[in-house]
Structure formats: structure tokens, C-alpha cells
PDB file of C-alpha atoms in Angstrom:
ATOM      1  CA  MET A 895     179.364  61.782  35.491  1.00  0.00           C
ATOM      2  CA  LYS A 896     183.126  61.417  35.538  1.00  0.00           C
ATOM      3  CA  ARG A 897     183.362  64.107  38.225  1.00  0.00           C
ATOM      4  CA  THR A 898     180.885  62.176  40.400  1.00  0.00           C
ATOM      5  CA  VAL A 899     182.966  58.988  40.068  1.00  0.00           C
ATOM      6  CA  VAL A 900     186.162  60.850  40.995  1.00  0.00           C
ATOM      7  CA  PHE A 901     184.532  62.414  44.072  1.00  0.00           C
ATOM      8  CA  ALA A 902     183.135  59.049  45.109  1.00  0.00           C
ATOM      9  CA  GLY A 903     186.601  57.511  44.786  1.00  0.00           C
ATOM     10  CA  LEU A 904     188.146  60.273  46.882  1.00  0.00           C
ATOM     11  CA  ALA A 905     185.464  59.825  49.531  1.00  0.00           C
ATOM     12  CA  MET A 906     186.150  56.082  49.702  1.00  0.00           C
ATOM     13  CA  LEU A 907     189.908  56.772  50.026  1.00  0.00           C
ATOM     14  CA  ALA A 908     189.280  59.250  52.853  1.00  0.00           C
ATOM     15  CA  LEU A 909     187.131  56.719  54.690  1.00  0.00           C
ATOM     16  CA  ALA A 910     189.847  54.102  54.284  1.00  0.00           C
ATOM     17  CA  GLN A 911     192.585  56.243  55.873  1.00  0.00           C
ATOM     18  CA  PRO A 912     191.607  55.614  59.526  1.00  0.00           C
ATOM     19  CA  ALA A 913     191.433  51.877  58.846  1.00  0.00           C
ATOM     20  CA  LEU A 914     194.905  51.972  57.287  1.00  0.00           C
ATOM     21  CA  ALA A 915     196.238  53.873  60.288  1.00  0.00           C
ATOM     22  CA  ARG A 916     194.694  51.351  62.650  1.00  0.00           C
ATOM     23  CA  SER A 917     196.265  48.454  60.786  1.00  0.00           C
ATOM     24  CA  LYS A 918     199.791  49.909  61.017  1.00  0.00           C
ATOM     25  CA  PRO A 919     201.753  47.593  63.336  1.00  0.00           C
ATOM     26  CA  ASP A 920     202.840  48.930  66.706  1.00  0.00           C
ATOM     27  CA  PRO A 921     206.674  49.014  66.599  1.00  0.00           C
ATOM     28  CA  VAL A 922     207.016  48.167  70.307  1.00  0.00           C
ATOM     29  CA  ALA A 923     204.690  45.157  70.036  1.00  0.00           C
ATOM     30  CA  ALA A 924     206.567  44.030  66.934  1.00  0.00           C
ATOM     31  CA  ALA A 925     209.899  44.366  68.764  1.00  0.00           C
ATOM     32  CA  LEU A 926     208.666  42.259  71.674  1.00  0.00           C
ATOM     33  CA  ALA A 927     207.395  39.596  69.289  1.00  0.00           C
ATOM     34  CA  ASP A 928     210.662  39.441  67.312  1.00  0.00           C
ATOM     35  CA  PRO A 929     211.545  35.728  67.035  1.00  0.00           C
ATOM     36  CA  ALA A 930     215.249  36.606  67.310  1.00  0.00           C
ATOM     37  CA  ARG A 931     214.811  37.421  71.007  1.00  0.00           C
ATOM     38  CA  SER A 932     216.145  34.785  73.373  1.00  0.00           C
ATOM     39  CA  GLU A 933     214.016  32.917  75.850  1.00  0.00           C
ATOM     40  CA  ALA A 934     216.164  34.376  78.631  1.00  0.00           C
ATOM     41  CA  SER A 935     215.217  37.890  77.517  1.00  0.00           C
ATOM     42  CA  ARG A 936     211.524  37.031  77.284  1.00  0.00           C
ATOM     43  CA  LYS A 937     211.552  35.774  80.862  1.00  0.00           C
ATOM     44  CA  LEU A 938     212.612  39.242  82.008  1.00  0.00           C
ATOM     45  CA  ASP A 939     209.703  41.010  80.316  1.00  0.00           C
ATOM     46  CA  GLU A 940     207.205  40.620  83.144  1.00  0.00           C
ATOM     47  CA  GLY A 941     209.403  42.406  85.671  1.00  0.00           C
ATOM     48  CA  ARG A 942     210.874  44.989  83.300  1.00  0.00           C
ATOM     49  CA  MET A 943     207.643  45.881  81.450  1.00  0.00           C
ATOM     50  CA  PRO A 944     209.470  46.950  78.273  1.00  0.00           C
ATOM     51  CA  ASP A 945     206.235  47.649  76.408  1.00  0.00           C
ATOM     52  CA  LYS A 946     205.373  50.476  78.792  1.00  0.00           C
ATOM     53  CA  VAL A 947     208.963  51.696  79.186  1.00  0.00           C
ATOM     54  CA  LEU A 948     209.500  51.949  75.421  1.00  0.00           C
ATOM     55  CA  ALA A 949     206.125  53.610  74.938  1.00  0.00           C
ATOM     56  CA  PHE A 950     207.227  56.207  77.513  1.00  0.00           C
ATOM     57  CA  ALA A 951     210.605  56.655  75.806  1.00  0.00           C
ATOM     58  CA  ALA A 952     208.882  57.145  72.425  1.00  0.00           C
ATOM     59  CA  PHE A 953     211.925  56.693  70.211  1.00  0.00           C
ATOM     60  CA  LYS A 954     211.010  56.734  66.524  1.00  0.00           C
ATOM     61  CA  ALA A 955     211.867  54.945  63.313  1.00  0.00           C
ATOM     62  CA  GLY A 956     215.114  56.331  61.909  1.00  0.00           C
ATOM     63  CA  ASP A 957     216.454  57.527  65.271  1.00  0.00           C
ATOM     64  CA  ALA A 958     220.064  57.035  66.329  1.00  0.00           C
ATOM     65  CA  VAL A 959     219.996  55.954  69.989  1.00  0.00           C
ATOM     66  CA  ALA A 960     222.760  55.086  72.454  1.00  0.00           C
ATOM     67  CA  ASP A 961     221.980  52.230  74.843  1.00  0.00           C
ATOM     68  CA  TRP A 962     224.239  53.293  77.713  1.00  0.00           C
ATOM     69  CA  GLY A 963     225.525  50.313  79.673  1.00  0.00           C
ATOM     70  CA  ALA A 964     223.885  47.835  77.336  1.00  0.00           C
ATOM     71  CA  GLY A 965     225.008  44.725  79.241  1.00  0.00           C
ATOM     72  CA  GLY A 966     223.787  41.630  77.430  1.00  0.00           C
ATOM     73  CA  GLY A 967     221.676  43.631  74.977  1.00  0.00           C
ATOM     74  CA  TYR A 968     218.194  43.116  76.445  1.00  0.00           C
ATOM     75  CA  TYR A 969     217.068  46.612  75.485  1.00  0.00           C
ATOM     76  CA  THR A 970     219.488  47.008  72.583  1.00  0.00           C
ATOM     77  CA  GLU A 971     217.649  44.529  70.382  1.00  0.00           C
ATOM     78  CA  LEU A 972     214.264  46.010  71.291  1.00  0.00           C
ATOM     79  CA  LEU A 973     215.498  49.504  70.460  1.00  0.00           C
ATOM     80  CA  ALA A 974     216.952  48.195  67.194  1.00  0.00           C
ATOM     81  CA  ASP A 975     213.509  47.005  66.111  1.00  0.00           C
ATOM     82  CA  VAL A 976     211.827  50.221  67.249  1.00  0.00           C
ATOM     83  CA  VAL A 977     214.180  52.531  65.311  1.00  0.00           C
ATOM     84  CA  GLY A 978     214.134  50.168  62.325  1.00  0.00           C
ATOM     85  CA  PRO A 979     216.641  49.541  59.543  1.00  0.00           C
ATOM     86  CA  LYS A 980     217.121  53.263  58.867  1.00  0.00           C
ATOM     87  CA  GLY A 981     217.937  53.866  62.529  1.00  0.00           C
ATOM     88  CA  ARG A 982     220.998  52.968  64.550  1.00  0.00           C
ATOM     89  CA  VAL A 983     221.608  51.706  68.088  1.00  0.00           C
ATOM     90  CA  TYR A 984     225.016  52.213  69.677  1.00  0.00           C
ATOM     91  CA  ALA A 985     225.436  49.651  72.463  1.00  0.00           C
ATOM     92  CA  ILE A 986     227.844  51.171  74.996  1.00  0.00           C
ATOM     93  CA  ASN A 987     229.632  48.776  77.344  1.00  0.00           C
ATOM     94  CA  SER A 988     232.699  48.569  79.562  1.00  0.00           C
ATOM     95  CA  PRO A 989     234.948  45.543  78.880  1.00  0.00           C
ATOM     96  CA  ALA A 990     234.103  43.977  82.255  1.00  0.00           C
ATOM     97  CA  PHE A 991     230.365  43.971  81.480  1.00  0.00           C
ATOM     98  CA  ALA A 992     230.284  43.153  77.763  1.00  0.00           C
ATOM     99  CA  LYS A 993     229.056  39.657  76.882  1.00  0.00           C
ATOM    100  CA  PRO A 994     230.537  38.663  73.490  1.00  0.00           C
ATOM    101  CA  GLU A 995     228.458  35.490  73.179  1.00  0.00           C
ATOM    102  CA  ALA A 996     225.231  37.502  73.340  1.00  0.00           C
ATOM    103  CA  TRP A 997     226.388  40.193  70.900  1.00  0.00           C
ATOM    104  CA  ALA A 998     227.207  37.809  68.062  1.00  0.00           C
ATOM    105  CA  ALA A 999     223.560  36.745  67.870  1.00  0.00           C
ATOM    106  CA  ILE A1000     222.209  40.270  68.341  1.00  0.00           C
ATOM    107  CA  THR A1001     224.302  41.838  65.582  1.00  0.00           C
ATOM    108  CA  ARG A1002     223.428  39.016  63.171  1.00  0.00           C
ATOM    109  CA  ALA A1003     219.729  39.623  63.741  1.00  0.00           C
ATOM    110  CA  HIS A1004     220.051  43.420  63.880  1.00  0.00           C
ATOM    111  CA  PRO A1005     222.577  44.916  61.438  1.00  0.00           C
ATOM    112  CA  ASN A1006     221.664  48.397  62.711  1.00  0.00           C
ATOM    113  CA  VAL A1007     223.323  47.645  66.084  1.00  0.00           C
ATOM    114  CA  LEU A1008     226.896  48.776  66.642  1.00  0.00           C
ATOM    115  CA  PRO A1009     228.489  47.513  69.898  1.00  0.00           C
ATOM    116  CA  LEU A1010     231.011  49.992  71.320  1.00  0.00           C
ATOM    117  CA  VAL A1011     233.246  48.641  74.081  1.00  0.00           C
ATOM    118  CA  ALA A1012     235.526  51.037  75.947  1.00  0.00           C
ATOM    119  CA  PRO A1013     236.677  51.631  79.524  1.00  0.00           C
ATOM    120  CA  ALA A1014     234.226  53.711  81.542  1.00  0.00           C
ATOM    121  CA  GLN A1015     236.529  56.736  81.525  1.00  0.00           C
ATOM    122  CA  ALA A1016     236.797  56.622  77.710  1.00  0.00           C
ATOM    123  CA  GLN A1017     233.113  56.367  76.771  1.00  0.00           C
ATOM    124  CA  TRP A1018     232.778  59.627  74.868  1.00  0.00           C
ATOM    125  CA  LEU A1019     230.069  60.177  72.264  1.00  0.00           C
ATOM    126  CA  ALA A1020     230.492  62.228  69.098  1.00  0.00           C
ATOM    127  CA  PRO A1021     228.817  65.676  69.093  1.00  0.00           C
ATOM    128  CA  GLY A1022     225.407  65.763  67.418  1.00  0.00           C
ATOM    129  CA  SER A1023     225.436  62.016  66.802  1.00  0.00           C
ATOM    130  CA  LEU A1024     222.279  60.981  68.666  1.00  0.00           C
ATOM    131  CA  ASP A1025     218.532  61.470  68.611  1.00  0.00           C
ATOM    132  CA  GLY A1026     218.298  59.839  72.010  1.00  0.00           C
ATOM    133  CA  LEU A1027     220.115  58.127  74.850  1.00  0.00           C
ATOM    134  CA  PHE A1028     218.660  55.330  76.975  1.00  0.00           C
ATOM    135  CA  ALA A1029     220.140  54.128  80.276  1.00  0.00           C
ATOM    136  CA  HIS A1030     218.447  51.150  81.917  1.00  0.00           C
ATOM    137  CA  LEU A1031     219.600  50.415  85.495  1.00  0.00           C
ATOM    138  CA  GLU A1032     222.923  52.040  84.604  1.00  0.00           C
ATOM    139  CA  TYR A1033     222.840  55.688  85.610  1.00  0.00           C
ATOM    140  CA  HIS A1034     223.865  54.890  89.181  1.00  0.00           C
ATOM    141  CA  ASP A1035     227.073  53.377  87.798  1.00  0.00           C
ATOM    142  CA  LEU A1036     228.265  56.868  86.903  1.00  0.00           C
ATOM    143  CA  TYR A1037     228.921  57.103  90.648  1.00  0.00           C
ATOM    144  CA  PHE A1038     230.231  53.546  90.990  1.00  0.00           C
ATOM    145  CA  VAL A1039     233.883  52.976  91.913  1.00  0.00           C
ATOM    146  CA  SER A1040     235.402  49.485  91.702  1.00  0.00           C
ATOM    147  CA  GLU A1041     238.931  48.265  91.142  1.00  0.00           C
ATOM    148  CA  LYS A1042     237.603  44.745  90.527  1.00  0.00           C
ATOM    149  CA  TYR A1043     235.428  45.887  87.626  1.00  0.00           C
ATOM    150  CA  GLN A1044     237.973  48.422  86.361  1.00  0.00           C
ATOM    151  CA  HIS A1045     235.590  51.278  87.064  1.00  0.00           C
ATOM    152  CA  PRO A1046     237.352  54.400  88.376  1.00  0.00           C
ATOM    153  CA  ALA A1047     235.618  57.429  89.844  1.00  0.00           C
ATOM    154  CA  LEU A1048     234.106  59.368  86.955  1.00  0.00           C
ATOM    155  CA  ASP A1049     233.686  63.101  86.542  1.00  0.00           C
ATOM    156  CA  VAL A1050     229.881  62.936  86.323  1.00  0.00           C
ATOM    157  CA  PRO A1051     229.331  66.556  85.143  1.00  0.00           C
ATOM    158  CA  ALA A1052     231.856  65.939  82.345  1.00  0.00           C
ATOM    159  CA  VAL A1053     230.033  62.758  81.285  1.00  0.00           C
ATOM    160  CA  LEU A1054     226.712  64.597  81.197  1.00  0.00           C
ATOM    161  CA  ALA A1055     228.239  67.501  79.279  1.00  0.00           C
ATOM    162  CA  ASN A1056     229.273  64.943  76.670  1.00  0.00           C
ATOM    163  CA  TRP A1057     225.730  63.534  76.587  1.00  0.00           C
ATOM    164  CA  PHE A1058     224.386  67.063  76.087  1.00  0.00           C
ATOM    165  CA  ALA A1059     226.764  67.646  73.188  1.00  0.00           C
ATOM    166  CA  ALA A1060     225.972  64.259  71.635  1.00  0.00           C
ATOM    167  CA  VAL A1061     222.176  64.517  71.702  1.00  0.00           C
ATOM    168  CA  LYS A1062     220.734  66.711  68.975  1.00  0.00           C
ATOM    169  CA  PRO A1063     218.371  69.565  69.913  1.00  0.00           C
ATOM    170  CA  GLY A1064     214.925  68.077  70.469  1.00  0.00           C
ATOM    171  CA  GLY A1065     216.382  64.663  71.289  1.00  0.00           C
ATOM    172  CA  HIS A1066     215.727  62.810  74.529  1.00  0.00           C
ATOM    173  CA  VAL A1067     217.496  61.092  77.391  1.00  0.00           C
ATOM    174  CA  VAL A1068     215.515  58.409  79.240  1.00  0.00           C
ATOM    175  CA  ILE A1069     216.771  57.072  82.564  1.00  0.00           C
ATOM    176  CA  VAL A1070     215.387  53.980  84.321  1.00  0.00           C
ATOM    177  CA  ASP A1071     216.997  53.003  87.623  1.00  0.00           C
ATOM    178  CA  HIS A1072     216.510  51.561  91.100  1.00  0.00           C
ATOM    179  CA  VAL A1073     215.069  54.068  93.592  1.00  0.00           C
ATOM    180  CA  GLY A1074     217.565  54.843  96.335  1.00  0.00           C
ATOM    181  CA  PRO A1075     217.597  57.019  99.451  1.00  0.00           C
ATOM    182  CA  ALA A1076     218.835  60.590  99.521  1.00  0.00           C
ATOM    183  CA  GLY A1077     222.461  61.162 100.455  1.00  0.00           C
ATOM    184  CA  ASP A1078     225.927  61.196  98.930  1.00  0.00           C
ATOM    185  CA  PRO A1079     225.401  59.309  95.650  1.00  0.00           C
ATOM    186  CA  ARG A1080     228.741  57.510  95.789  1.00  0.00           C
ATOM    187  CA  GLU A1081     227.958  56.199  99.269  1.00  0.00           C
ATOM    188  CA  VAL A1082     224.409  55.184  98.267  1.00  0.00           C
ATOM    189  CA  VAL A1083     225.674  53.392  95.157  1.00  0.00           C
ATOM    190  CA  GLU A1084     228.446  51.674  97.098  1.00  0.00           C
ATOM    191  CA  LYS A1085     225.956  50.296  99.631  1.00  0.00           C
ATOM    192  CA  PHE A1086     222.856  49.620  97.544  1.00  0.00           C
ATOM    193  CA  HIS A1087     223.477  50.070  93.770  1.00  0.00           C
ATOM    194  CA  ARG A1088     220.574  52.514  93.831  1.00  0.00           C
ATOM    195  CA  ILE A1089     220.196  56.252  93.297  1.00  0.00           C
ATOM    196  CA  ASP A1090     217.810  58.959  94.425  1.00  0.00           C
ATOM    197  CA  PRO A1091     215.687  60.069  91.434  1.00  0.00           C
ATOM    198  CA  ALA A1092     215.931  63.650  92.702  1.00  0.00           C
ATOM    199  CA  ARG A1093     219.705  63.424  92.257  1.00  0.00           C
ATOM    200  CA  VAL A1094     219.274  62.226  88.664  1.00  0.00           C
ATOM    201  CA  ARG A1095     216.915  65.072  87.849  1.00  0.00           C
ATOM    202  CA  ALA A1096     219.241  67.639  89.421  1.00  0.00           C
ATOM    203  CA  ASP A1097     222.196  66.194  87.494  1.00  0.00           C
ATOM    204  CA  LEU A1098     220.458  66.246  84.112  1.00  0.00           C
ATOM    205  CA  GLU A1099     218.937  69.688  84.582  1.00  0.00           C
ATOM    206  CA  GLY A1100     222.315  70.949  85.750  1.00  0.00           C
ATOM    207  CA  ALA A1101     223.779  69.685  82.472  1.00  0.00           C
ATOM    208  CA  GLY A1102     221.211  71.698  80.482  1.00  0.00           C
ATOM    209  CA  PHE A1103     218.534  69.098  79.794  1.00  0.00           C
ATOM    210  CA  VAL A1104     214.859  69.948  80.318  1.00  0.00           C
ATOM    211  CA  PHE A1105     212.748  67.593  82.439  1.00  0.00           C
ATOM    212  CA  GLU A1106     209.786  66.307  80.428  1.00  0.00           C
ATOM    213  CA  GLY A1107     208.121  63.784  82.696  1.00  0.00           C
ATOM    214  CA  THR A1108     208.155  60.598  84.679  1.00  0.00           C
ATOM    215  CA  SER A1109     206.450  57.218  84.511  1.00  0.00           C
ATOM    216  CA  ASP A1110     205.337  55.153  87.499  1.00  0.00           C
ATOM    217  CA  VAL A1111     204.953  51.868  85.619  1.00  0.00           C
ATOM    218  CA  LEU A1112     207.886  50.294  87.497  1.00  0.00           C
ATOM    219  CA  ARG A1113     207.154  51.708  90.942  1.00  0.00           C
ATOM    220  CA  ARG A1114     206.737  49.197  93.799  1.00  0.00           C
ATOM    221  CA  THR A1115     205.575  50.323  97.206  1.00  0.00           C
ATOM    222  CA  ASP A1116     206.832  47.180  98.981  1.00  0.00           C
ATOM    223  CA  ASP A1117     210.537  47.924  98.344  1.00  0.00           C
ATOM    224  CA  PRO A1118     212.086  49.580 101.429  1.00  0.00           C
ATOM    225  CA  HIS A1119     215.001  51.168  99.460  1.00  0.00           C
ATOM    226  CA  ASP A1120     217.434  50.282 102.239  1.00  0.00           C
ATOM    227  CA  ASN A1121     218.858  47.039 100.877  1.00  0.00           C
ATOM    228  CA  GLY A1122     221.032  46.123  97.920  1.00  0.00           C
ATOM    229  CA  VAL A1123     219.367  45.410  94.603  1.00  0.00           C
ATOM    230  CA  PHE A1124     220.979  41.946  94.502  1.00  0.00           C
ATOM    231  CA  ASP A1125     219.342  40.927  97.789  1.00  0.00           C
ATOM    232  CA  PRO A1126     217.097  37.901  97.025  1.00  0.00           C
ATOM    233  CA  SER A1127     214.148  39.641  98.674  1.00  0.00           C
ATOM    234  CA  VAL A1128     214.063  42.380  96.012  1.00  0.00           C
ATOM    235  CA  ARG A1129     216.200  41.203  93.106  1.00  0.00           C
ATOM    236  CA  GLY A1130     214.277  41.695  89.879  1.00  0.00           C
ATOM    237  CA  LYS A1131     211.424  43.467  91.658  1.00  0.00           C
ATOM    238  CA  THR A1132     212.923  46.673  93.026  1.00  0.00           C
ATOM    239  CA  ASP A1133     211.110  49.983  93.045  1.00  0.00           C
ATOM    240  CA  ARG A1134     212.280  51.749  89.895  1.00  0.00           C
ATOM    241  CA  PHE A1135     211.782  55.186  88.377  1.00  0.00           C
ATOM    242  CA  ALA A1136     211.675  56.314  84.748  1.00  0.00           C
ATOM    243  CA  LEU A1137     212.588  59.912  83.905  1.00  0.00           C
ATOM    244  CA  LYS A1138     212.578  61.648  80.522  1.00  0.00           C
ATOM    245  CA  PHE A1139     214.582  64.726  79.545  1.00  0.00           C
ATOM    246  CA  ARG A1140     214.808  66.793  76.362  1.00  0.00           C
ATOM    247  CA  ARG A1141     217.853  68.468  74.871  1.00  0.00           C
ATOM    248  CA  PRO A1142     216.655  72.039  74.104  1.00  0.00           C
TER     249      PRO A1142
END
């Protein structure tokens, strides 16, 4: 009789497992619903589609992730919720682009965020320190040159070699950027602030990363690719690509 009761209890527990799995909250949905997010950030969600981008990136609880070129922290705070309190998000910014007023609120709400501000030429990551690196509309700036914004010409292969050293084996790099035409990347960036996705893939594979896939969630067929991303006709609605690479 006792054995029958035990088996019945085990059967009930087994049946309950799928229901428990279904009830587990989606970390991306929870991040988007975080009340600490500003109204300004929420207004950007429709055009940026962070739910689909973060699902594609697939960072996990406990991961250490660098948000390269974090700007005002739009994705930093979302990543902070996704990786959770046991994870860490390093928000990388140049002094000219950091926004101190935004970071005070973000770090109060997310103690697992560490803002790191350094000149572009000094943004070096520690070896084996990351499970992932995320660059949203920032990769093209590796080819950007501007005296006004204190952004000298960078040695792009050296930057990517540092990324390769920083990301642990099995970790990922996810790049989201404005689609640009083929051609010399410095000239394309100077004119349009865009970059050819084929150039990004060649760069990352040349640095040793393995291409894992692409997402078309941000693609727009009505963007001609031959105007600057700040042009009112396309600002906030450019054709964008998302590429994912693995550190072998």
C-alpha cells in the first residue's frame, strides 16, 4: 500500500513538471516589463524590437556580458535583467558618448551593471572575462574617425583580437548595426554611419570567431542604404542586420 502511494506521488510530480516549466517567467519579457525602465527607453522598443533581438542573442542567467558602446544604457539595463543578479554587465563607453545622468539611475536599479568609461583607443577587455559581447549600432564606430568626438583611427584587427581573448570558449558576440553598401568601411562610415554586414562577418571570422547565424527581424526593404542614418527619412527605421558569432 505504501509503495502504491509513493508511486502515485511520483507520478503526480512528473505530471506537474511541464506545468512548472511553463510557469517559469521569460527573462526577456520580465526585462522589458521592469518598472525601472524609463519612458524614453520604452518609446524606442517598437523600432528596436528588443524582445526578438535578445531572444536571438540568447544570453543566460549568470553570464558576464560587455555592452560595447552602451550609450545611454538602453540595452545595458535589459541585459542586466536577463543575466540576473549572479551575472554582470560591463557598459563600455567613450567619454564623449557617456551620459552620467542616465547611469546614476541604471546602476541604482541594477547593481550588477559596471559602467566602464575610457577613450576608444584604451577600451581593452581582460582575457577570459566575458561570456558574451553585445554591440548595438556600434560596430561601425570601430571604423569611425572624428577629432570632435575624440575618436582616432583604431586598429580594428587589434580590437577584435582583444574581443577574442576576452570572450571565453563557447561564448558569443552579437552585432546589430545599420546595413551599409560595400566599399572601404572608413569611407562608408564617414558618409553614412553604416557598414556592410559582409565586412562585419569577414572581420569577425578573420579574428577567429565562428559565424552562427543571422536574424532578419530588423530588416527593412524600404531603406535605400545610400543616406545617413540621421536623415529624417530613415532615422529610427533603418534597415539593420543582426549577426551572431561563437568563440570556439
